Amino acid sequence: MSYIPTSDRLKRVLIITNPLNHEGGVVNYYRILMSRFRSEKVELVHHTFGSRMELFYSPWKKRVLYPIFYFFDYLRLIWRLSTDWRIRIIQISPSLIPVPLLRDAFILIGAKLFHRHVIVFYRGWKEDIVHSLKKKFLFRLLFRFIYGRADVTIVLASRFKEDLVEMDWPPCAIQVTTTMYKADETLSAIDRTGKRPRFLFLGRISELKGIGELIDASKLLDKKGFNFECVMVGHGDREGVVDTYASRVREYGLESRFRFTGRLTGRDKFKAYADSDIYVFPSWTEGCPTSVLEALGSGLFVISTEVGALKDIIRENENGRFVRCKDPKRLAEIMAWTCENIDDIRKRRAAIQQEAAARYEAGIVVKQFEKLYERLINA
């Protein structure tokens, strides 16, 4: 799925992720990047690392087989680096949690032993890990010793850059970017004039996504007499979790307010955006969630917690509103405000969509990477 160059002399960037047929935001991001990338100097190639898609729904097999896959994937990587000197840049995408950091540390070390440039693109950011690194000198020293060897560090929020600077990273070595969405996949908004406000959630049905708070907030909103509905798109992060939340909906008497659709992809997913009014995202922790960019790209007003990159993306009262994490009462108040101002929110749709296209559309983000790769190769 890489761009096919016109010359076999082009320098290469080796993108290392799970297989490109895998689930997840990171792999989807790189599928878009590789499909849209165009350069006369650089080509992107992919190297598979880690668990395979056939193990996605078999956690015990994944745990058993992962070390074997890792070992052989690492041997293949060393072989590629020793035989293909057109590979000038290695790009890894860990989350700031122990297992991915340990996994990618060996890749980074191997790449540096073969004198390659390395880009570290942090895709997840855990506040408790940041706190530990800041407070524990030896952990911070080891982290800085290994990951500080990267030629470029990329993060998804300005606050993440501030964290690294506090840990002695040079600011000039850190770039802030965003995830991206494909504007050509969005659909024209469906006219919802006269219909009750529709809140949309799209993602994993999980405690960490604030689903419990959303249901509790909806109970408060229903008691106040507001007429609304919530469409919940996504699969559970573990077996039975969707049934658990559906049971709470029934317990609260909110069956007419909630609809769980399961996972939607492609046109069906973007139809859900097109036929909604407000995107609600009360997550506890995030990097830069693609679903929020897709929602903005579809013109939806966003209610979100102030986590990850969302502080950089959402502007209070313009394209969204912020709520505190784990605060269903405040979430209910903001949801009530959007219901009361639904006509105005619907009028903002085109402006929200246009701004998102100018900032987060795939072509904009891919251009940033084209410039980065060419600069590194010419350095």
Coordinates of C-alpha atoms in Angstrom, one line a residue:
M1 CA 0.0 0.0 0.0
S2 CA 3.0 2.3 -0.5
Y3 CA 3.4 4.9 -3.1
I4 CA 5.2 3.5 -6.1
P5 CA 8.0 5.8 -7.2
T6 CA 9.2 6.5 -10.7
S7 CA 12.9 5.9 -9.7
D8 CA 14.5 3.1 -7.8
R9 CA 17.0 5.6 -6.4
L10 CA 14.5 7.3 -4.1
K11 CA 15.3 7.3 -0.4
R12 CA 13.0 5.4 1.9
V13 CA 11.1 6.0 5.1
L14 CA 10.3 2.7 6.9
I15 CA 7.0 3.0 8.7
I16 CA 6.8 0.4 11.5
T17 CA 3.4 -0.6 12.8
N18 CA 1.1 -3.6 13.3
P19 CA 0.0 -5.2 9.9
L20 CA -1.9 -2.7 7.7
N21 CA -5.0 -4.9 7.9
H22 CA -5.1 -4.5 11.7
E23 CA -7.7 -2.7 13.7
G24 CA -7.0 0.6 15.4
G25 CA -6.4 4.3 15.0
V26 CA -2.6 4.1 14.5
V27 CA -2.8 1.6 11.6
N28 CA -5.7 3.5 10.0
Y29 CA -3.6 6.7 10.3
Y30 CA -0.7 5.2 8.4
R31 CA -3.0 3.7 5.8
I32 CA -4.2 7.2 5.0
L33 CA -0.7 8.6 5.1
M34 CA 0.7 6.0 2.7
S35 CA -2.2 6.2 0.3
R36 CA -2.0 10.0 0.1
F37 CA 1.8 10.5 0.2
R38 CA 3.5 11.9 -3.0
S39 CA 7.1 12.9 -3.2
E40 CA 9.7 13.0 -5.9
K41 CA 12.5 12.4 -3.4
V42 CA 11.1 9.9 -0.8
E43 CA 8.9 6.8 -0.8
L44 CA 7.2 5.2 2.2
V45 CA 7.5 1.5 2.8
H46 CA 6.0 -0.5 5.6
H47 CA 7.5 -3.0 8.1
T48 CA 5.1 -5.2 10.1
F49 CA 5.8 -5.5 13.8
G50 CA 3.8 -7.1 16.5
S51 CA 0.5 -9.0 16.8
R52 CA -1.4 -10.0 13.7
M53 CA -5.1 -9.3 12.9
E54 CA -6.1 -12.9 13.2
L55 CA -5.2 -12.7 16.9
F56 CA -7.2 -9.5 17.6
Y57 CA -10.1 -11.4 19.1
S58 CA -8.0 -14.1 20.8
P59 CA -6.2 -12.3 23.7
W60 CA -4.6 -15.5 25.1
K61 CA -3.2 -16.5 21.7
K62 CA -1.9 -13.0 21.3
R63 CA -0.1 -13.1 24.6
V64 CA 1.5 -16.4 23.8
L65 CA 2.5 -15.7 20.2
Y66 CA 3.4 -12.0 20.5
P67 CA 7.1 -12.7 21.7
I68 CA 7.6 -15.1 18.8
F69 CA 6.3 -12.6 16.2
Y70 CA 8.4 -9.8 17.8
F71 CA 11.6 -11.9 17.6
F72 CA 11.1 -12.7 13.9
D73 CA 9.9 -9.2 13.0
Y74 CA 13.0 -7.8 14.7
L75 CA 15.3 -10.1 12.8
R76 CA 13.6 -9.1 9.6
L77 CA 14.1 -5.4 10.5
I78 CA 17.9 -5.9 11.1
W79 CA 18.2 -7.7 7.8
R80 CA 16.4 -4.9 6.0
L81 CA 18.6 -2.3 7.6
S82 CA 21.8 -4.2 6.8
T83 CA 20.9 -4.8 3.1
D84 CA 18.8 -1.7 2.0
W85 CA 20.7 1.5 2.4
R86 CA 18.0 3.4 0.7
I87 CA 16.1 3.2 4.0
R88 CA 17.2 6.5 5.6
I89 CA 14.5 7.1 8.2
I90 CA 12.7 4.7 10.6
Q91 CA 9.4 5.9 12.1
I92 CA 8.0 4.3 15.2
S93 CA 4.7 5.2 17.0
P94 CA 4.7 4.1 20.6
S95 CA 2.2 5.1 23.3
L96 CA 3.6 6.4 26.5
I97 CA 3.0 3.2 28.4
P98 CA 5.6 0.6 29.5
V99 CA 5.0 -2.2 27.0
P100 CA 5.1 -0.1 23.8
L101 CA 8.0 1.9 25.1
L102 CA 10.0 -1.3 25.8
R103 CA 9.0 -2.8 22.4
D104 CA 10.0 0.3 20.4
A105 CA 13.2 1.0 22.5
F106 CA 14.9 -2.0 20.8
I107 CA 13.8 -0.8 17.4
L108 CA 15.2 2.7 18.0
I109 CA 18.5 1.3 19.3
G110 CA 18.8 -1.0 16.3
A111 CA 18.1 1.8 13.9
K112 CA 20.7 4.0 15.5
L113 CA 23.3 1.2 15.4
F114 CA 22.8 1.2 11.6
H115 CA 23.1 5.0 11.5
R116 CA 19.5 5.7 10.4
H117 CA 17.4 8.8 11.3
V118 CA 14.6 8.0 13.7
I119 CA 11.3 9.7 14.1
V120 CA 9.3 8.9 17.3
F121 CA 5.6 9.7 16.9
Y122 CA 3.9 9.3 20.3
R123 CA 0.3 8.2 19.6
G124 CA -0.9 7.7 23.2
W125 CA -0.1 9.8 26.3
K126 CA -0.7 8.5 29.9
E127 CA -0.7 11.1 32.6
D128 CA 0.3 8.7 35.3
I129 CA 3.4 7.6 33.3
V130 CA 4.3 11.3 32.7
H131 CA 4.0 11.9 36.4
S132 CA 6.2 9.0 37.2
L133 CA 8.9 10.0 34.8
K134 CA 8.9 13.6 36.2
K135 CA 9.2 12.4 39.7
K136 CA 11.6 9.4 39.4
F137 CA 15.0 10.5 38.3
L138 CA 16.4 7.1 37.2
F139 CA 13.3 6.3 35.0
R140 CA 13.5 9.7 33.5
L141 CA 17.2 9.4 32.8
L142 CA 16.7 6.0 31.1
F143 CA 13.8 7.3 29.1
R144 CA 15.8 10.3 28.0
F145 CA 18.9 8.2 27.2
I146 CA 16.9 6.0 24.8
Y147 CA 14.2 8.1 23.3
G148 CA 16.2 11.3 23.4
R149 CA 18.3 9.7 20.6
A150 CA 15.4 10.3 18.1
D151 CA 16.2 12.9 15.5
V152 CA 12.6 14.2 15.6
T153 CA 9.9 13.7 18.3
I154 CA 6.3 14.2 17.3
V155 CA 3.4 14.6 19.7
L156 CA -0.3 15.2 19.3
A157 CA -0.8 18.1 21.7
S158 CA 1.0 21.2 22.8
R159 CA 0.6 20.1 26.4
F160 CA 2.5 16.8 25.6
K161 CA 5.4 19.0 24.2
E162 CA 5.4 20.9 27.5
D163 CA 5.7 17.7 29.4
L164 CA 8.8 16.6 27.3
V165 CA 10.4 20.0 27.7
E166 CA 10.1 19.6 31.5
M167 CA 12.0 16.3 31.1
D168 CA 14.9 18.1 29.3
W169 CA 13.9 17.6 25.7
P170 CA 15.1 20.4 23.5
P171 CA 11.9 22.3 22.2
C172 CA 13.4 22.5 18.7
A173 CA 13.4 18.7 18.4
I174 CA 9.7 18.4 19.1
Q175 CA 6.9 18.9 16.6
V176 CA 3.2 19.0 17.3
T177 CA 0.8 17.6 14.8
T178 CA -2.7 16.1 14.7
T179 CA -4.4 13.0 13.4
M180 CA -6.3 13.4 10.2
Y181 CA -9.5 12.5 8.4
K182 CA -10.4 12.2 4.7
A183 CA -12.8 15.0 3.7
D184 CA -13.8 13.1 0.6
E185 CA -15.4 10.4 2.7
T186 CA -17.7 12.8 4.6
L187 CA -21.4 13.1 3.5
S188 CA -23.6 16.0 3.1
A189 CA -25.5 16.9 6.2
I190 CA -29.0 15.5 6.5
D191 CA -31.6 18.2 7.2
R192 CA -32.7 17.7 10.8
T193 CA -35.0 20.8 11.0
G194 CA -37.8 20.0 13.4
K195 CA -36.3 16.8 14.7
R196 CA -35.2 16.3 18.3
P197 CA -31.4 16.9 18.9
R198 CA -29.3 13.8 18.3
F199 CA -26.1 13.2 20.2
L200 CA -23.6 10.9 18.6
F201 CA -20.8 8.9 20.3
L202 CA -18.4 6.9 18.1
G203 CA -15.6 4.7 19.5
R204 CA -15.1 1.8 21.9
I205 CA -17.9 1.3 24.3
S206 CA -15.8 1.5 27.4
E207 CA -15.6 2.9 30.9
L208 CA -12.6 5.0 29.9
K209 CA -14.6 6.7 27.2
G210 CA -17.1 8.1 29.8
I211 CA -20.1 6.0 28.6
G212 CA -21.3 5.7 32.2
E213 CA -21.2 9.4 32.7
L214 CA -23.1 9.9 29.4
I215 CA -25.9 7.6 30.4
D216 CA -26.1 9.2 33.9
A217 CA -26.2 12.7 32.3
S218 CA -28.9 11.6 30.0
K219 CA -31.0 10.4 32.9
L220 CA -30.7 13.9 34.4
L221 CA -31.5 15.5 31.1
D222 CA -34.6 13.3 30.7
K223 CA -35.8 14.2 34.2
K224 CA -35.7 17.9 33.1
G225 CA -38.1 17.2 30.3
F226 CA -35.7 17.6 27.3
N227 CA -36.5 15.7 24.2
F228 CA -33.3 14.2 22.7
E229 CA -31.7 10.9 21.6
C230 CA -28.2 9.4 21.8
V231 CA -26.8 7.1 19.1
M232 CA -23.9 4.9 20.3
V233 CA -21.6 3.6 17.6
G234 CA -18.9 1.1 18.4
H235 CA -18.1 -2.3 19.9
G236 CA -17.3 -3.1 23.5
D237 CA -13.8 -3.1 24.8
R238 CA -14.5 -6.4 26.4
E239 CA -17.2 -9.1 26.2
G240 CA -20.6 -8.1 27.8
V241 CA -19.8 -4.4 28.3
V242 CA -22.4 -3.2 25.8
D243 CA -25.1 -5.3 27.4
T244 CA -24.1 -3.9 30.8
Y245 CA -24.6 -0.3 29.6
A246 CA -27.8 -1.3 27.7
S247 CA -29.1 -2.7 31.0
R248 CA -28.4 0.6 32.8
V249 CA -30.3 2.4 30.0
R250 CA -33.3 0.1 30.6
E251 CA -33.0 0.6 34.4
Y252 CA -33.2 4.4 33.9
G253 CA -36.2 4.1 31.5
L254 CA -34.2 5.6 28.7
E255 CA -34.9 3.0 26.0
S256 CA -36.5 5.7 23.7
R257 CA -33.4 7.9 24.2
F258 CA -30.6 5.4 23.3
R259 CA -29.7 3.3 20.3
F260 CA -26.6 1.0 20.2
T261 CA -25.7 0.3 16.6
G262 CA -22.5 -1.7 17.0
R263 CA -19.4 -0.9 15.0
L264 CA -20.0 1.0 11.7
T265 CA -17.4 1.6 9.0
G266 CA -17.1 3.4 5.7
R267 CA -20.2 5.1 4.3
D268 CA -22.4 3.8 7.2
K269 CA -20.1 5.5 9.7
F270 CA -20.1 8.8 7.9
K271 CA -23.9 8.6 7.4
A272 CA -24.1 8.5 11.2
Y273 CA -22.2 11.8 11.4
A274 CA -24.3 13.3 8.7
D275 CA -27.5 12.5 10.5
S276 CA -26.5 13.8 13.9
D277 CA -26.3 17.2 15.5
I278 CA -23.8 17.0 18.3
Y279 CA -20.8 14.8 18.9
V280 CA -20.4 13.9 22.6
F281 CA -17.1 12.5 23.8
P282 CA -16.7 12.4 27.6
S283 CA -13.4 10.3 27.5
W284 CA -11.1 10.1 30.5
T285 CA -7.9 10.0 28.5
E286 CA -6.9 10.6 24.8
G287 CA -4.2 11.5 22.4
C288 CA -5.8 13.2 19.4
P289 CA -8.9 11.1 18.6
T290 CA -9.7 10.8 14.9
S291 CA -13.4 10.5 15.6
V292 CA -13.5 14.1 16.9
L293 CA -11.8 15.3 13.7
E294 CA -14.2 13.3 11.6
A295 CA -17.1 14.8 13.6
L296 CA -15.8 18.3 13.0
G297 CA -15.2 17.5 9.4
S298 CA -18.8 16.5 9.2
G299 CA -19.8 19.8 10.7
L300 CA -20.8 18.5 14.2
F301 CA -20.6 20.6 17.3
V302 CA -18.5 18.7 19.9
I303 CA -18.9 18.2 23.6
S304 CA -15.7 16.9 25.0
T305 CA -13.6 16.5 28.0
E306 CA -10.4 18.6 28.0
V307 CA -8.0 15.8 27.5
G308 CA -5.1 15.2 25.1
A309 CA -5.1 17.4 22.1
L310 CA -8.7 18.4 22.4
K311 CA -7.7 21.6 24.2
D312 CA -5.9 22.6 21.0
I313 CA -8.8 21.6 18.8
I314 CA -12.0 22.6 20.5
R315 CA -12.7 26.3 21.0
E316 CA -15.3 27.0 23.7
N317 CA -18.7 28.1 22.4
E318 CA -17.4 28.1 18.7
N319 CA -17.0 24.5 17.6
G320 CA -17.7 22.9 20.9
R321 CA -17.9 23.0 24.7
F322 CA -15.8 21.4 27.4
V323 CA -16.9 19.3 30.3
R324 CA -14.9 17.9 33.2
C325 CA -14.0 14.2 33.3
K326 CA -16.3 12.0 35.3
D327 CA -18.8 14.8 35.9
P328 CA -22.3 13.7 34.7
K329 CA -24.0 16.6 36.3
R330 CA -21.9 19.2 34.3
L331 CA -22.3 17.0 31.2
A332 CA -26.0 17.1 31.5
E333 CA -25.9 20.9 31.9
I334 CA -23.9 21.3 28.6
M335 CA -26.2 18.8 26.8
A336 CA -29.2 20.8 28.0
W337 CA -27.5 24.0 26.7
T338 CA -27.0 22.4 23.2
C339 CA -30.7 21.3 23.2
E340 CA -31.8 24.9 24.0
N341 CA -29.5 26.3 21.3
I342 CA -30.0 23.6 18.7
D343 CA -31.1 25.9 15.9
D344 CA -28.0 28.0 16.2
I345 CA -25.8 25.0 16.4
R346 CA -27.3 23.6 13.2
K347 CA -26.6 26.9 11.5
R348 CA -22.9 26.6 12.4
R349 CA -22.4 23.3 10.6
A350 CA -20.9 24.6 7.4
A351 CA -18.4 26.9 9.2
I352 CA -17.3 24.1 11.5
Q353 CA -16.8 21.8 8.5
Q354 CA -14.8 24.3 6.5
E355 CA -12.5 25.1 9.3
A356 CA -11.8 21.4 10.0
A357 CA -11.0 20.8 6.3
A358 CA -8.5 23.6 6.4
R359 CA -6.7 22.2 9.5
Y360 CA -7.1 18.5 9.7
E361 CA -7.8 17.1 6.2
A362 CA -5.4 14.3 5.2
G363 CA -3.8 16.3 2.4
I364 CA -2.8 19.1 4.9
V365 CA -1.2 16.7 7.4
V366 CA 0.5 14.6 4.7
K367 CA 2.2 17.7 3.3
Q368 CA 3.7 18.3 6.7
F369 CA 5.3 14.8 6.7
E370 CA 6.6 15.2 3.1
K371 CA 8.5 18.3 4.2
L372 CA 9.8 16.6 7.4
Y373 CA 11.1 13.6 5.6
E374 CA 12.8 15.6 2.8
R375 CA 14.4 17.9 5.4
L376 CA 15.8 14.9 7.4
I377 CA 17.2 13.2 4.4
N378 CA 18.9 16.3 3.2
A379 CA 20.3 17.1 6.6

